[in-house]
């Protein structure tokens, strides 16, 4: 139900914020899931007047991004909602508007305009809101139990058209309701669309019973009205809650519109489709029911009730053949493994890169492609620098080793001379035969030699450290310029 212009806006935004303007959806992998034979996108005449000048249809497949980049089209054919093959076949013919007279006869055998479905948890699916509201109000007024009104709590900005249920929710015991939000109540999971009946009502308490006689006490939930703004400083989209709507997540549900029913499943359905106006509307209504026995028609279905969009039929002809789907899957796997292989090479994880290359080549041999040639030339050009790096490294090591030997020789000579001076100094002091000036001169010479000794020792330590570092650099670190 995503409209064509909406999809193009999504494409444009992703291209801008991911800085990849030449890739569809900015390089994001997109999966589009839906059934074009069901209800079409909402395109009211006034708001669609301008976009219709640029788009062939409101459907997503008329978007510019999809027209320019045809995606794989895979149709899932296994039906899970219905189990009866005859009913499934009948629904499939309704779906593509290929019913014969026998099919219409079979459908209209379920016609029973007086059937009310009282006490049997039937839900009425109607085509227009006014029909639904009239039915629900009439059913509610027929109940003789007390009327309770539950007012919603609204904060700040929350427009009426965005409210998921009634602001003033009017209920009576035995009223049929439907949950309008997935929720968990006392460890029991309640799904959106589940039907139940009001068992007890108090001022701030609602208890709902289901067909299996289980009960839950419903709690209020909060819906947020979120406004999105772009923070130019942080360069990201930020959310701001500008209003809230708090109410019990239920609504009267003796009847709902076909549009509201899309995506839901019911065991028992009364379909009022005599005023069907949209393509796919009859198919959606009938296919909500899990079995043919659970279906009742409040109005007859005639040929002009069933509408199928010709653009949808044309689009459905472009399903990707199964063999091409397999080819595309293999292509995707090959692309992934080659991409990861190149990444591992750049990260110097050569063993991992080799394993990824073996996996990639099983899906597609890219050895003779231009992209592989370019990457290989790039890598080998860096590899050709290895020899010079190694030679430079060897020369550097030899120079450092020679300097280290010369420093150690000087250090030995100074150590010997220093020891001799210290011995002479000790003798003079012991004999007390030297003049004071000679002793002072000898002290200065000894101090100078000690300073030279300290400097040479520090140089020797630094040279040793640098020599060890140069010898420890691996060949691939030299190759990629690491120092």
CSV table of C-alpha atoms in Angstrom, one decimal:
chain,number,residue,atom,x,y,z
A,1,UNK,CA,0.0,0.0,0.0
A,2,UNK,CA,3.0,2.3,-0.2
A,3,UNK,CA,2.4,4.9,-2.9
A,4,UNK,CA,4.8,5.4,-5.8
A,5,UNK,CA,5.8,9.0,-4.8
A,6,UNK,CA,6.4,7.9,-1.2
A,7,UNK,CA,8.8,5.2,-2.3
A,8,UNK,CA,10.7,7.7,-4.4
A,9,UNK,CA,11.0,10.1,-1.4
A,10,UNK,CA,12.5,7.2,0.6
A,11,UNK,CA,14.9,6.5,-2.2
A,12,UNK,CA,16.0,10.1,-2.4
A,13,UNK,CA,16.5,10.5,1.4
A,14,UNK,CA,18.6,7.4,1.6
A,15,UNK,CA,20.8,8.5,-1.3
A,16,UNK,CA,21.4,11.9,0.4
A,17,UNK,CA,22.1,10.8,3.9
A,18,UNK,CA,24.2,7.8,2.9
A,19,UNK,CA,26.1,10.0,0.4
A,20,UNK,CA,25.6,7.4,-2.3
A,21,UNK,CA,23.5,9.2,-4.9
A,22,UNK,CA,24.2,6.7,-7.7
A,23,UNK,CA,23.0,3.6,-5.9
A,24,UNK,CA,19.3,2.7,-5.5
A,25,UNK,CA,18.2,3.5,-2.0
A,26,UNK,CA,21.7,4.7,-1.3
A,27,UNK,CA,23.0,1.2,-1.4
A,28,UNK,CA,20.5,-0.2,1.2
A,29,UNK,CA,19.1,-3.6,0.3
A,30,UNK,CA,15.4,-3.2,0.1
A,31,UNK,CA,12.7,-6.0,0.3
A,32,UNK,CA,9.2,-4.9,-0.7
A,33,UNK,CA,6.5,-7.2,0.7
A,34,UNK,CA,2.8,-7.1,-0.2
A,35,UNK,CA,0.0,-8.2,-2.4
A,36,UNK,CA,-0.9,-5.8,-5.2
A,37,UNK,CA,-4.2,-7.7,-5.8
A,38,UNK,CA,-5.4,-6.5,-2.4
A,39,UNK,CA,-6.4,-2.9,-1.6
A,40,UNK,CA,-4.5,-0.3,-3.6
A,41,UNK,CA,-2.6,2.7,-2.0
A,42,UNK,CA,-4.7,5.5,-0.8
A,43,UNK,CA,-4.8,8.2,-3.5
A,44,UNK,CA,-7.6,10.7,-2.9
A,45,UNK,CA,-8.5,12.7,-6.0
A,46,UNK,CA,-7.4,16.1,-4.6
A,47,UNK,CA,-4.0,15.0,-3.2
A,48,UNK,CA,-3.2,12.7,-6.2
A,49,UNK,CA,-4.0,15.4,-8.8
A,50,UNK,CA,-0.4,16.7,-9.0
A,51,UNK,CA,1.5,13.4,-8.6
A,52,UNK,CA,-0.7,11.8,-11.3
A,53,UNK,CA,1.0,14.0,-13.8
A,54,UNK,CA,4.3,12.2,-13.1
A,55,UNK,CA,3.2,8.7,-12.2
A,56,UNK,CA,1.3,6.1,-14.3
A,57,UNK,CA,-0.4,4.6,-11.2
A,58,UNK,CA,-0.3,5.1,-7.5
A,59,UNK,CA,1.2,1.6,-7.0
A,60,UNK,CA,4.8,1.2,-5.8
A,61,UNK,CA,5.9,-0.4,-9.1
A,62,UNK,CA,5.2,2.9,-10.9
A,63,UNK,CA,7.8,4.7,-8.8
A,64,UNK,CA,10.8,6.0,-10.8
A,65,UNK,CA,13.3,4.0,-8.7
A,66,UNK,CA,11.5,0.7,-9.4
A,67,UNK,CA,11.0,1.5,-13.1
A,68,UNK,CA,14.7,2.2,-13.4
A,69,UNK,CA,15.9,-0.7,-11.3
A,70,UNK,CA,13.7,-3.8,-11.8
A,71,UNK,CA,13.8,-5.9,-8.6
A,72,UNK,CA,13.4,-9.7,-8.4
A,73,UNK,CA,9.7,-10.5,-8.3
A,74,UNK,CA,9.0,-13.6,-6.2
A,75,UNK,CA,5.5,-14.8,-5.5
A,76,UNK,CA,4.8,-16.8,-2.4
A,77,UNK,CA,2.1,-19.2,-3.4
A,78,UNK,CA,1.5,-21.4,-0.3
A,79,UNK,CA,-1.7,-20.4,1.6
A,80,UNK,CA,-1.6,-20.6,5.4
A,81,UNK,CA,-4.9,-18.8,6.4
A,82,UNK,CA,-7.2,-21.3,4.7
A,83,UNK,CA,-6.9,-25.1,4.7
A,84,UNK,CA,-9.7,-26.1,2.3
A,85,UNK,CA,-8.3,-26.4,-1.2
A,86,UNK,CA,-11.6,-25.7,-2.9
A,87,UNK,CA,-12.0,-22.5,-0.9
A,88,UNK,CA,-8.4,-21.6,-1.7
A,89,UNK,CA,-9.0,-22.1,-5.5
A,90,UNK,CA,-12.2,-20.1,-5.3
A,91,UNK,CA,-10.4,-17.2,-3.6
A,92,UNK,CA,-7.6,-17.3,-6.2
A,93,UNK,CA,-10.1,-16.9,-9.0
A,94,UNK,CA,-11.7,-14.0,-7.1
A,95,UNK,CA,-8.3,-12.5,-6.7
A,96,UNK,CA,-7.6,-12.3,-10.5
A,97,UNK,CA,-11.3,-11.7,-11.4
A,98,UNK,CA,-11.7,-15.0,-13.3
A,99,UNK,CA,-14.9,-16.3,-11.9
A,100,UNK,CA,-17.4,-18.3,-13.9
A,101,UNK,CA,-21.1,-18.6,-13.3
A,102,UNK,CA,-20.6,-21.7,-11.1
A,103,UNK,CA,-18.2,-19.8,-8.9
A,104,UNK,CA,-20.8,-17.0,-8.4
A,105,UNK,CA,-23.4,-19.6,-7.6
A,106,UNK,CA,-21.2,-21.2,-5.0
A,107,UNK,CA,-20.4,-17.9,-3.4
A,108,UNK,CA,-24.0,-16.7,-3.3
A,109,UNK,CA,-25.0,-20.0,-1.7
A,110,UNK,CA,-23.7,-18.3,1.5
A,111,UNK,CA,-26.2,-15.4,1.1
A,112,UNK,CA,-28.3,-15.0,4.2
A,113,UNK,CA,-29.4,-11.4,4.8
A,114,UNK,CA,-31.3,-12.1,8.0
A,115,UNK,CA,-28.4,-13.9,9.7
A,116,UNK,CA,-27.3,-11.9,12.8
A,117,UNK,CA,-24.5,-14.1,14.1
A,118,UNK,CA,-25.7,-13.4,17.7
A,119,UNK,CA,-23.6,-15.2,20.4
A,120,UNK,CA,-21.3,-16.7,17.8
A,121,UNK,CA,-18.5,-14.1,17.5
A,122,UNK,CA,-19.2,-13.3,13.9
A,123,UNK,CA,-17.7,-10.0,12.6
A,124,UNK,CA,-19.3,-8.0,9.8
A,125,UNK,CA,-17.1,-6.6,7.1
A,126,UNK,CA,-18.6,-3.7,5.3
A,127,UNK,CA,-17.3,-1.4,2.5
A,128,UNK,CA,-18.1,2.0,4.1
A,129,UNK,CA,-17.5,3.7,7.4
A,130,UNK,CA,-21.1,4.9,7.8
A,131,UNK,CA,-22.4,1.3,7.4
A,132,UNK,CA,-20.0,0.1,10.1
A,133,UNK,CA,-20.8,2.9,12.5
A,134,UNK,CA,-24.6,2.3,12.1
A,135,UNK,CA,-24.3,-1.4,12.7
A,136,UNK,CA,-22.1,-1.0,15.8
A,137,UNK,CA,-24.4,1.7,17.3
A,138,UNK,CA,-27.5,-0.3,16.6
A,139,UNK,CA,-26.0,-3.4,18.2
A,140,UNK,CA,-24.8,-1.5,21.2
A,141,UNK,CA,-28.3,0.1,21.7
A,142,UNK,CA,-29.9,-3.4,21.6
A,143,UNK,CA,-28.1,-4.5,24.7
A,144,UNK,CA,-30.0,-3.9,27.9
A,145,UNK,CA,-27.0,-3.6,30.2
A,146,UNK,CA,-25.7,-0.3,31.6
A,147,UNK,CA,-23.7,2.0,29.4
A,148,UNK,CA,-20.2,3.0,30.4
A,149,UNK,CA,-18.1,5.7,28.8
A,150,UNK,CA,-14.4,5.8,29.0
A,151,UNK,CA,-12.7,9.1,28.2
A,152,UNK,CA,-9.3,9.1,26.6
A,153,UNK,CA,-6.4,11.1,28.2
A,154,UNK,CA,-4.9,13.4,25.6
A,155,UNK,CA,-1.8,15.5,26.1
A,156,UNK,CA,-0.6,18.3,23.9
A,157,UNK,CA,-1.0,17.7,20.1
A,158,UNK,CA,-2.9,14.6,19.0
A,159,UNK,CA,-5.2,15.2,16.0
A,160,UNK,CA,-8.6,13.4,15.9
A,161,UNK,CA,-7.9,11.7,12.6
A,162,UNK,CA,-4.9,10.0,14.2
A,163,UNK,CA,-6.7,8.6,17.2
A,164,UNK,CA,-6.8,4.8,16.9
A,165,UNK,CA,-10.1,4.4,18.8
A,166,UNK,CA,-12.9,6.6,20.1
A,167,UNK,CA,-12.0,9.5,22.4
A,168,UNK,CA,-15.2,8.6,24.3
A,169,UNK,CA,-15.3,4.8,24.2
A,170,UNK,CA,-18.9,3.7,24.9
A,171,UNK,CA,-19.3,0.1,26.0
A,172,UNK,CA,-21.8,-2.3,27.6
A,173,UNK,CA,-21.5,-5.8,29.0
A,174,UNK,CA,-21.8,-8.3,26.2
A,175,UNK,CA,-20.6,-5.8,23.6
A,176,UNK,CA,-18.4,-7.4,20.9
A,177,UNK,CA,-15.0,-5.7,20.7
A,178,UNK,CA,-11.8,-6.1,18.8
A,179,UNK,CA,-8.3,-5.4,20.1
A,180,UNK,CA,-6.5,-2.8,18.0
A,181,UNK,CA,-3.0,-3.3,19.2
A,182,UNK,CA,-0.7,-6.2,20.0
A,183,UNK,CA,-0.3,-6.4,23.8
A,184,UNK,CA,0.6,-8.7,26.6
A,185,UNK,CA,-1.9,-9.0,29.5
A,186,UNK,CA,-1.0,-11.2,32.5
A,187,UNK,CA,1.5,-13.2,30.4
A,188,UNK,CA,-1.3,-13.7,27.7
A,189,UNK,CA,-0.4,-12.4,24.3
A,190,UNK,CA,-3.3,-10.5,22.6
A,191,UNK,CA,-2.9,-9.8,18.9
A,192,UNK,CA,-4.3,-6.9,16.9
A,193,UNK,CA,-7.6,-8.0,15.5
A,194,UNK,CA,-8.6,-10.5,18.2
A,195,UNK,CA,-12.3,-10.6,18.9
A,196,UNK,CA,-13.9,-10.8,22.3
A,197,UNK,CA,-16.9,-9.8,24.4
A,198,UNK,CA,-17.1,-7.5,27.4
A,199,UNK,CA,-17.6,-9.6,30.5
A,200,UNK,CA,-17.5,-7.0,33.3
A,201,UNK,CA,-17.3,-3.2,33.4
A,202,UNK,CA,-16.3,-0.9,36.2
A,203,UNK,CA,-15.4,2.8,36.4
A,204,UNK,CA,-11.8,2.2,35.5
A,205,UNK,CA,-11.8,-1.5,34.6
A,206,UNK,CA,-12.7,-3.6,31.6
A,207,UNK,CA,-12.8,-7.4,31.5
A,208,UNK,CA,-12.9,-9.2,28.2
A,209,UNK,CA,-13.9,-12.8,27.6
A,210,UNK,CA,-12.9,-14.9,24.6
A,211,UNK,CA,-14.6,-17.8,22.9
A,212,UNK,CA,-12.6,-20.3,24.9
A,213,UNK,CA,-14.0,-18.7,28.1
A,214,UNK,CA,-10.6,-17.3,29.1
A,215,UNK,CA,-10.7,-13.7,30.4
A,216,UNK,CA,-8.3,-10.7,30.6
A,217,UNK,CA,-8.5,-7.4,32.4
A,218,UNK,CA,-7.6,-4.8,29.8
A,219,UNK,CA,-5.2,-2.0,30.6
A,220,UNK,CA,-4.9,1.4,29.0
A,221,UNK,CA,-2.1,1.9,26.6
A,222,UNK,CA,-0.4,5.0,25.3
A,223,UNK,CA,0.0,6.0,21.6
A,224,UNK,CA,2.6,8.7,20.9
A,225,UNK,CA,2.4,11.4,18.3
A,226,UNK,CA,5.9,11.8,17.1
A,227,UNK,CA,7.4,14.7,15.2
A,228,UNK,CA,10.7,14.1,13.3
A,229,UNK,CA,13.3,16.9,12.9
A,230,UNK,CA,16.7,17.0,11.4
A,231,UNK,CA,19.6,18.2,13.8
A,232,UNK,CA,22.1,19.8,11.4
A,233,UNK,CA,24.7,20.0,14.1
A,234,UNK,CA,24.6,16.3,15.0
A,235,UNK,CA,23.6,15.4,11.4
A,236,UNK,CA,20.9,13.0,12.4
A,237,UNK,CA,17.1,12.8,12.5
A,238,UNK,CA,15.7,13.2,16.0
A,239,UNK,CA,12.3,12.2,17.4
A,240,UNK,CA,10.1,14.4,19.6
A,241,UNK,CA,6.9,13.3,21.2
A,242,UNK,CA,4.5,16.2,20.7
A,243,UNK,CA,1.4,14.5,22.1
A,244,UNK,CA,0.0,11.3,23.6
A,245,UNK,CA,-3.3,9.5,23.4
A,246,UNK,CA,-4.1,7.1,26.3
A,247,UNK,CA,-7.1,4.7,26.0
A,248,UNK,CA,-8.1,1.1,26.2
A,249,UNK,CA,-6.9,-0.6,23.1
A,250,UNK,CA,-10.3,-1.9,21.9
A,251,UNK,CA,-13.2,-0.7,19.7
A,252,UNK,CA,-16.7,-1.9,19.0
A,253,UNK,CA,-16.4,-4.7,16.5
A,254,UNK,CA,-19.7,-6.2,15.5
A,255,UNK,CA,-18.6,-4.5,12.2
A,256,UNK,CA,-15.4,-3.1,10.8
A,257,UNK,CA,-14.5,-1.8,7.3
A,258,UNK,CA,-12.8,-4.0,4.8
A,259,UNK,CA,-9.9,-1.6,4.7
A,260,UNK,CA,-9.4,-2.0,8.5
A,261,UNK,CA,-9.6,-5.8,8.2
A,262,UNK,CA,-6.6,-6.0,5.7
A,263,UNK,CA,-4.0,-8.2,7.4
A,264,UNK,CA,-6.4,-9.7,10.0
A,265,UNK,CA,-7.8,-13.2,10.3
A,266,UNK,CA,-11.2,-14.2,11.4
A,267,UNK,CA,-12.9,-17.6,11.9
A,268,UNK,CA,-16.4,-16.2,11.3
A,269,UNK,CA,-17.2,-13.4,8.9
A,270,UNK,CA,-20.5,-11.8,7.7
A,271,UNK,CA,-19.5,-9.9,4.4
A,272,UNK,CA,-21.6,-7.0,3.3
A,273,UNK,CA,-20.0,-6.3,-0.1
A,274,UNK,CA,-22.9,-5.1,-2.3
A,275,UNK,CA,-21.4,-1.6,-2.4
A,276,UNK,CA,-17.8,-2.6,-3.1
A,277,UNK,CA,-16.0,0.2,-4.9
A,278,UNK,CA,-12.2,-0.5,-4.8
A,279,UNK,CA,-10.1,-3.0,-6.6
A,280,UNK,CA,-9.3,-6.0,-4.5
A,281,UNK,CA,-12.0,-5.1,-1.9
A,282,UNK,CA,-14.1,-8.3,-2.3
A,283,UNK,CA,-11.0,-10.5,-2.4
A,284,UNK,CA,-9.7,-9.0,0.9
A,285,UNK,CA,-13.0,-9.4,2.7
A,286,UNK,CA,-13.6,-13.0,1.6
A,287,UNK,CA,-9.9,-14.1,2.2
A,288,UNK,CA,-10.1,-12.8,5.9
A,289,UNK,CA,-12.2,-15.9,6.7
A,290,UNK,CA,-10.3,-19.1,7.5
A,291,UNK,CA,-13.0,-21.4,6.1
A,292,UNK,CA,-15.9,-21.4,3.7
A,293,UNK,CA,-18.2,-22.7,6.4
A,294,UNK,CA,-17.4,-19.7,8.5
A,295,UNK,CA,-18.5,-17.3,5.8
A,296,UNK,CA,-21.9,-15.6,5.5
A,297,UNK,CA,-23.0,-13.0,2.8
A,298,UNK,CA,-25.3,-10.2,3.9
A,299,UNK,CA,-25.5,-9.0,0.3
A,300,UNK,CA,-25.2,-10.9,-3.0
A,301,UNK,CA,-21.9,-10.8,-4.9
A,302,UNK,CA,-22.5,-9.9,-8.6
A,303,UNK,CA,-19.9,-9.5,-11.3
A,304,UNK,CA,-19.5,-5.8,-11.1
A,305,UNK,CA,-18.7,-6.0,-7.4
A,306,UNK,CA,-15.4,-7.7,-8.1
A,307,UNK,CA,-12.7,-5.3,-9.5
A,308,UNK,CA,-9.1,-6.0,-10.4
A,309,UNK,CA,-6.7,-3.3,-11.5
A,310,UNK,CA,-5.4,-3.9,-15.1
A,311,UNK,CA,-2.0,-2.4,-14.1
A,312,UNK,CA,-1.8,-4.9,-11.3
A,313,UNK,CA,-2.5,-7.8,-13.7
A,314,UNK,CA,0.2,-6.5,-16.1
A,315,UNK,CA,2.7,-6.2,-13.3
A,316,UNK,CA,2.0,-9.7,-12.1
A,317,UNK,CA,3.1,-11.0,-15.5
A,318,UNK,CA,6.7,-10.1,-14.7
A,319,UNK,CA,7.4,-12.7,-12.0
A,320,UNK,CA,11.0,-13.7,-12.1
A,321,UNK,CA,11.5,-17.4,-13.3
A,322,UNK,CA,12.7,-19.8,-10.6
A,323,UNK,CA,15.9,-20.5,-12.5
A,324,UNK,CA,16.8,-16.8,-12.6
A,325,UNK,CA,16.0,-16.5,-8.8
A,326,UNK,CA,18.6,-19.2,-8.1
A,327,UNK,CA,21.1,-17.4,-10.4
A,328,UNK,CA,20.5,-14.1,-8.6
A,329,UNK,CA,20.9,-15.8,-5.2
A,330,UNK,CA,24.3,-17.2,-6.3
A,331,UNK,CA,25.3,-13.9,-7.7
A,332,UNK,CA,24.5,-12.2,-4.4
A,333,UNK,CA,26.6,-14.8,-2.5
A,334,UNK,CA,29.5,-14.4,-4.9
A,335,UNK,CA,29.4,-10.6,-4.6
A,336,UNK,CA,29.4,-10.9,-0.8
A,337,UNK,CA,32.3,-13.4,-0.6
A,338,UNK,CA,34.4,-11.4,-3.1
A,339,UNK,CA,33.8,-8.2,-1.2
A,340,UNK,CA,34.7,-9.8,2.1
A,341,UNK,CA,37.8,-11.3,0.5
A,342,UNK,CA,39.1,-7.9,-0.7
A,343,UNK,CA,38.4,-6.5,2.7
A,344,UNK,CA,40.4,-9.2,4.5
A,345,UNK,CA,43.3,-8.7,2.1
A,346,UNK,CA,43.4,-5.0,2.9
A,347,UNK,CA,43.3,-5.9,6.6
A,348,UNK,CA,46.3,-8.3,6.0
A,349,UNK,CA,44.1,-11.3,7.1
A,350,UNK,CA,45.5,-13.5,4.2
A,351,UNK,CA,44.3,-16.9,5.6
A,352,UNK,CA,40.8,-15.6,6.0
A,353,UNK,CA,40.9,-14.0,2.5
A,354,UNK,CA,42.0,-17.2,0.9
A,355,UNK,CA,39.0,-19.2,2.5
A,356,UNK,CA,36.6,-16.5,1.3
A,357,UNK,CA,38.1,-16.5,-2.2
A,358,UNK,CA,37.5,-20.3,-2.4
A,359,UNK,CA,33.8,-19.8,-1.3
A,360,UNK,CA,33.3,-17.0,-3.8
A,361,UNK,CA,34.7,-18.9,-6.8
A,362,UNK,CA,32.3,-21.8,-6.1
A,363,UNK,CA,29.4,-19.4,-6.9
A,364,UNK,CA,31.1,-17.4,-9.7
A,365,UNK,CA,34.6,-17.5,-11.3
A,366,UNK,CA,35.7,-13.8,-11.5
A,367,UNK,CA,39.4,-14.5,-12.3
A,368,UNK,CA,39.1,-13.1,-15.8
A,369,UNK,CA,36.9,-10.1,-15.0
A,370,UNK,CA,38.1,-6.5,-15.2
A,371,UNK,CA,37.4,-5.8,-11.5
A,372,UNK,CA,39.6,-8.7,-10.4
A,373,UNK,CA,42.3,-7.6,-12.9
A,374,UNK,CA,42.3,-4.1,-11.5
A,375,UNK,CA,42.4,-5.2,-7.8
A,376,UNK,CA,45.2,-7.7,-8.6
A,377,UNK,CA,47.3,-5.1,-10.4
A,378,UNK,CA,46.8,-2.7,-7.4
A,379,UNK,CA,47.8,-5.4,-4.9
A,380,UNK,CA,50.8,-6.6,-7.0
A,381,UNK,CA,52.0,-3.0,-7.4
A,382,UNK,CA,52.2,-2.8,-3.6
A,383,UNK,CA,53.8,-6.2,-3.5
A,384,UNK,CA,56.5,-5.1,-5.9
A,385,UNK,CA,57.6,-2.6,-3.3
A,386,UNK,CA,58.3,-5.4,-0.9
A,387,UNK,CA,61.8,-6.0,-2.2
A,388,UNK,CA,62.9,-2.4,-1.8
A,389,UNK,CA,61.3,-2.3,1.7
A,390,UNK,CA,63.1,-5.5,2.7
A,391,UNK,CA,66.4,-4.3,1.2
A,392,UNK,CA,66.0,-1.0,3.0
A,393,UNK,CA,65.2,-2.8,6.1
A,394,UNK,CA,68.3,-5.1,5.8
A,395,UNK,CA,70.5,-2.1,5.1
A,396,UNK,CA,69.0,-0.2,8.1
A,397,UNK,CA,69.7,-3.2,10.3
A,398,UNK,CA,73.3,-3.5,9.2
A,399,UNK,CA,74.0,0.2,9.8
A,400,UNK,CA,72.4,0.1,13.2
A,401,UNK,CA,74.4,-3.1,14.0
A,402,UNK,CA,77.7,-1.5,12.9
A,403,UNK,CA,76.9,1.7,14.9
A,404,UNK,CA,76.1,-0.4,17.9
A,405,UNK,CA,79.5,-2.2,17.7
A,406,UNK,CA,81.4,1.1,17.4
A,407,UNK,CA,79.5,2.5,20.4
A,408,UNK,CA,80.2,-0.6,22.5
A,409,UNK,CA,84.0,-0.4,21.5
A,410,UNK,CA,84.1,3.3,22.6
A,411,UNK,CA,82.2,2.4,25.8
A,412,UNK,CA,84.8,-0.3,26.6
A,413,UNK,CA,87.8,2.1,26.0
A,414,UNK,CA,86.2,4.7,28.2
A,415,UNK,CA,85.4,2.2,30.9
A,416,UNK,CA,89.1,1.0,30.9
A,417,UNK,CA,90.4,4.6,31.0
A,418,UNK,CA,87.8,5.5,33.7
A,419,UNK,CA,88.9,2.5,35.8
A,420,UNK,CA,92.6,3.5,35.4
A,421,UNK,CA,91.9,7.1,36.4
A,422,UNK,CA,89.9,5.9,39.4
A,423,UNK,CA,92.8,3.6,40.4
A,424,UNK,CA,95.3,6.5,40.1
A,425,UNK,CA,93.1,8.8,42.1
A,426,UNK,CA,92.8,6.2,44.8
A,427,UNK,CA,96.6,5.7,45.0
A,428,UNK,CA,97.2,9.5,45.2
A,429,UNK,CA,94.7,9.8,48.0
A,430,UNK,CA,96.2,6.9,49.9
A,431,UNK,CA,99.8,8.1,49.5
A,432,UNK,CA,98.9,11.8,50.1
A,433,UNK,CA,101.9,12.7,47.9
A,434,UNK,CA,100.1,14.6,45.2
A,435,UNK,CA,99.5,18.3,45.2
A,436,UNK,CA,96.0,19.6,45.7
A,437,UNK,CA,95.9,20.9,42.1
A,438,UNK,CA,96.7,17.4,40.7
A,439,UNK,CA,93.9,15.9,42.8
A,440,UNK,CA,91.4,18.5,41.6
A,441,UNK,CA,92.4,17.9,37.9
A,442,UNK,CA,92.1,14.2,38.3
A,443,UNK,CA,88.7,14.6,39.8
A,444,UNK,CA,87.5,16.7,36.9
A,445,UNK,CA,88.8,14.1,34.4
A,446,UNK,CA,87.1,11.3,36.3
A,447,UNK,CA,83.8,13.2,36.3
A,448,UNK,CA,84.0,13.9,32.6
A,449,UNK,CA,84.7,10.2,31.9
A,450,UNK,CA,81.7,9.2,34.0
A,451,UNK,CA,79.5,11.6,32.0
A,452,UNK,CA,80.8,10.2,28.7
A,453,UNK,CA,80.2,6.7,30.1
A,454,UNK,CA,76.5,7.6,30.9
A,455,UNK,CA,75.9,9.1,27.5
A,456,UNK,CA,77.4,6.1,25.7
A,457,UNK,CA,75.4,3.7,27.8
A,458,UNK,CA,72.1,5.5,26.9
A,459,UNK,CA,73.1,5.5,23.2
A,460,UNK,CA,73.8,1.8,23.4
A,461,UNK,CA,70.4,1.1,25.0
A,462,UNK,CA,68.6,3.2,22.4
A,463,UNK,CA,70.5,1.5,19.5
A,464,UNK,CA,69.6,-1.9,20.9
A,465,UNK,CA,66.0,-1.0,21.2
A,466,UNK,CA,65.9,0.4,17.6
A,467,UNK,CA,67.7,-2.7,16.3
A,468,UNK,CA,65.2,-5.0,17.9
A,469,UNK,CA,62.3,-3.0,16.5
A,470,UNK,CA,63.7,-3.0,12.9
A,471,UNK,CA,64.3,-6.8,13.1
A,472,UNK,CA,60.8,-7.4,14.4
A,473,UNK,CA,59.0,-5.6,11.5
A,474,UNK,CA,57.3,-8.3,9.4
A,475,UNK,CA,57.4,-8.4,5.6
A,476,UNK,CA,53.7,-7.5,5.2
A,477,UNK,CA,54.1,-4.5,7.5
A,478,UNK,CA,56.9,-3.3,5.4
A,479,UNK,CA,54.8,-4.0,2.3
A,480,UNK,CA,52.0,-1.7,3.5
A,481,UNK,CA,54.3,1.0,4.8
A,482,UNK,CA,54.0,0.3,8.5
A,483,UNK,CA,56.9,1.6,10.6
